[in-house]
Amino acid sequence: MATKPSLLGARIKRREDPRLIQGLATYTDDLKLPRMLAAAFVRSQYAAGKIRRIDATRAKARPGVVAVYTFDDVRGEVGPTPCIIGLPEGRRIKHPILADGVVRYVGQPIVVVVAEDRYLARDAALDVEVDIEPGPVVVDPEAALAPDAPRVYPELPDNLCSTMAVQNPKVDQLFAAADGVVKLRLVNQRVAAIPMEPRAVLASWDEGQQRLTVWTSNQMPHGAKQQLAICLGIPELRIRVIAPEVGGAFGAKIPTYPEECLLPWISRRLRRPIKWAETRTENLLNTAHGRGHVEYVEAAYRESGEVTAVKLKSIAEIGAYPSMVGPAVPSFTPLMVPGCYRVQAISFEVLNVYTNTMATDAYRGAGRPEAAYIIERVMDAVGAALGLDPTEVRRRNFIPPEAFPYTTATGAVYDSANYAATLDRALELFDYAKARREQEAARKAGRLVGIGVAMITEICGFGPSTHADPVERRGYWESAEIRIEPTGNAVVMTGTSPHGQGQETAFAQMVADALGIDLDDVIVLHGDTDVVTHGVGTFGSRGLIVGGTAVRMALDKVIAKGRRIAAHLLEVHERDVEFADGTFAAVGGGPKIGFRKVALAAHLWNRPVPGEEPGLEAVARFEPSATTFPFGAHLAQVEIDRETGELRILRYLAVDDVGNVINPLLVDGQRLGGIVQGAGQALLEEIRYDEAGQLVTGTLADYAVPRAPAFPRIELDRTCTTTTVNPLGAKGVGELGTIASPPCLVSAAIDALRPLGVTHLDMPLKPERLWAAIQGAQGGRS
């Protein structure tokens, strides 16, 4: 019998896409329930101040308005807003669900208006009068550290949320012995996630069953269930959370926000369902921002090009309140600062700073893009100081393949890698030598052409940390359940709750391939805490390497039971049964039985198997014992218009190593999306507040996002270095492109302007910034 071709490694189109592109999918804001109410929020127009008076008389008098609530109504019944990161004693700040007499950022919710529909609610919200006495404001994190800076919390001695520092005497020794030192001030500006569907919540309290159902655009429904139970004082067993199509998350939908806690309380109070969906401006104001770092970096190097030691001071914006995991995100930056390189020693200080702005939290990469940006800018600076090609200075610093597993200077244990091989492949495909010759010819013709490179590594899967300040080992596991129907079809229930990663397709491939059934005979369920009883969620590129491993473990249990049943039916010993291509067969050419017949036998009451319960299903939970570290080499060629400062990407090539791949099409989609998202930060995106704390990038007319015409065809290739951290040999892929493209494109831009004497640029590389750099380098000559 011919062997069926394996589905693993096949480029199968996403099964999710037909419903999405045909408008047949269901997002939270699509949902409608009988007697459903709508909520609208009155938000602070000041970045700091005391609330002197709230007058909702006119709003309450409007026809169709059902209720108006302030903090006084929810005091003691709801909140505070969840934050799962412990803060130092004396700096533990609670985030009230509604402003508790004080406002600390523009957009902070003060009043919620409930009406029969969203238009009535929004109109009534405009009728609420809120009198605020403005207070002093601080929006710049460096300015917030000044002794005389306005205090976001007057009861605190300063604006520090928390600090983390590791001093290493070896660093000072290596700096003293260095041949040179480079010093950089780097800005990783605030950015927004810009999901396709902004946040939305629908809550429905069932008085008869005493049960709460919440539909929410959240990437961690099980986490939201736990946080709602804590916030509302309702037992978890009486809460069901459903995440329909999420419409993009990128980390910004990890937190459980005030609105998600408040709407269930309103539904329970009014005994009616209630929905809220944020506008795009609300999304830019009130959904957690990403990045927001200022880094001061010093790096010691030798004449050989070896970077021996790094000193880092990282100033990270926390915003006005600590978000769900926001205070922990900056800790990943020093952890991953070594990158792909043998840096011998690192000392660092991380200062998490309160400002009168929206909170920051995880955003695609969460601390690792900042780390890659630091070390890659260092490598470029050292190469320029020594006259070395940027690829050569990196090659001289690589961790060699024979050194793995490798413990870095900050305690991360890298599983496996061959950086030189991946770089070599990228240089070959890019035809690097030819590109440099063409660049030289372009420069002679007066064109500003640059070539950039970035070698990056990423931490995925979040196994136990060996960091100098270890994170507790919690929340790293994932669950999977596989239920085989009597027909032999399979239902997979995963706790990963994907929101665009394509796991409905990848997990179906794994199950269909393992059981020898058709892909269409597998269904993958997720995002509903009543269907998938336990799970963690999708973040940190853990979907396949943690969630997929749990699926693999459940498959192994299903096949093991199927083998026992088949042995009984074939009247042979279990050890004499092998399984392949959907068939159980006695070893040595004996009798055979198909998987579907075994599945049917497992459910038939008249075919009992001694010692086996009826049915064919399995549950598995996987917790990784370590972390994976995928990596990649990215190259870009850009041209900058001397007259306008406009940057055009001529070529972009990415060669990544993500270990074994289940579906190359899904992997490439993740890589392309990540590259473009990172390029958005490099070239366009920036959350900006003015001195009064007003958001000046509050619409998509002001906050620019990348569009397809800005990009050439991005070239992709892969190398494969497997890992033993999980049985799949997979490493993770979701955030690589977002980590790599900012340093790669900034490297290219500086390379283009270096002949003019430009040695530093900050993101975003907007035309006006590049034009100013050109003018400054030319002494103002056009």
PDB file of N, CA and C in Angstrom, residues 13-22:
ATOM      1  N   LYS A  13      -3.255  26.234   2.571  1.00  0.00           N
ATOM      2  CA  LYS A  13      -3.847  27.535   2.834  1.00  0.00           C
ATOM      3  C   LYS A  13      -4.622  27.511   4.142  1.00  0.00           C
ATOM      4  N   ARG A  14      -4.677  28.682   4.778  1.00  0.00           N
ATOM      5  CA  ARG A  14      -5.355  28.795   6.068  1.00  0.00           C
ATOM      6  C   ARG A  14      -6.842  28.470   5.920  1.00  0.00           C
ATOM      7  N   ARG A  15      -7.318  27.557   6.771  1.00  0.00           N
ATOM      8  CA  ARG A  15      -8.736  27.201   6.747  1.00  0.00           C
ATOM      9  C   ARG A  15      -9.586  28.326   7.338  1.00  0.00           C
ATOM     10  N   GLU A  16      -8.961  29.233   8.078  1.00  0.00           N
ATOM     11  CA  GLU A  16      -9.686  30.349   8.672  1.00  0.00           C
ATOM     12  C   GLU A  16     -10.089  31.406   7.642  1.00  0.00           C
ATOM     13  N   ASP A  17      -9.327  31.494   6.549  1.00  0.00           N
ATOM     14  CA  ASP A  17      -9.443  32.651   5.665  1.00  0.00           C
ATOM     15  C   ASP A  17     -10.762  32.766   4.898  1.00  0.00           C
ATOM     16  N   PRO A  18     -11.347  31.670   4.396  1.00  0.00           N
ATOM     17  CA  PRO A  18     -12.592  31.851   3.630  1.00  0.00           C
ATOM     18  C   PRO A  18     -13.668  32.610   4.400  1.00  0.00           C
ATOM     19  N   ARG A  19     -13.861  32.294   5.675  1.00  0.00           N
ATOM     20  CA  ARG A  19     -14.909  33.013   6.412  1.00  0.00           C
ATOM     21  C   ARG A  19     -14.513  34.462   6.663  1.00  0.00           C
ATOM     22  N   LEU A  20     -13.204  34.704   6.783  1.00  0.00           N
ATOM     23  CA  LEU A  20     -12.749  36.067   7.051  1.00  0.00           C
ATOM     24  C   LEU A  20     -12.872  36.953   5.823  1.00  0.00           C
ATOM     25  N   ILE A  21     -12.417  36.462   4.691  1.00  0.00           N
ATOM     26  CA  ILE A  21     -12.406  37.311   3.496  1.00  0.00           C
ATOM     27  C   ILE A  21     -13.793  37.430   2.857  1.00  0.00           C
ATOM     28  N   GLN A  22     -14.726  36.533   3.227  1.00  0.00           N
ATOM     29  CA  GLN A  22     -16.085  36.630   2.706  1.00  0.00           C
ATOM     30  C   GLN A  22     -17.027  37.378   3.648  1.00  0.00           C
TER      31      GLN A  22
END
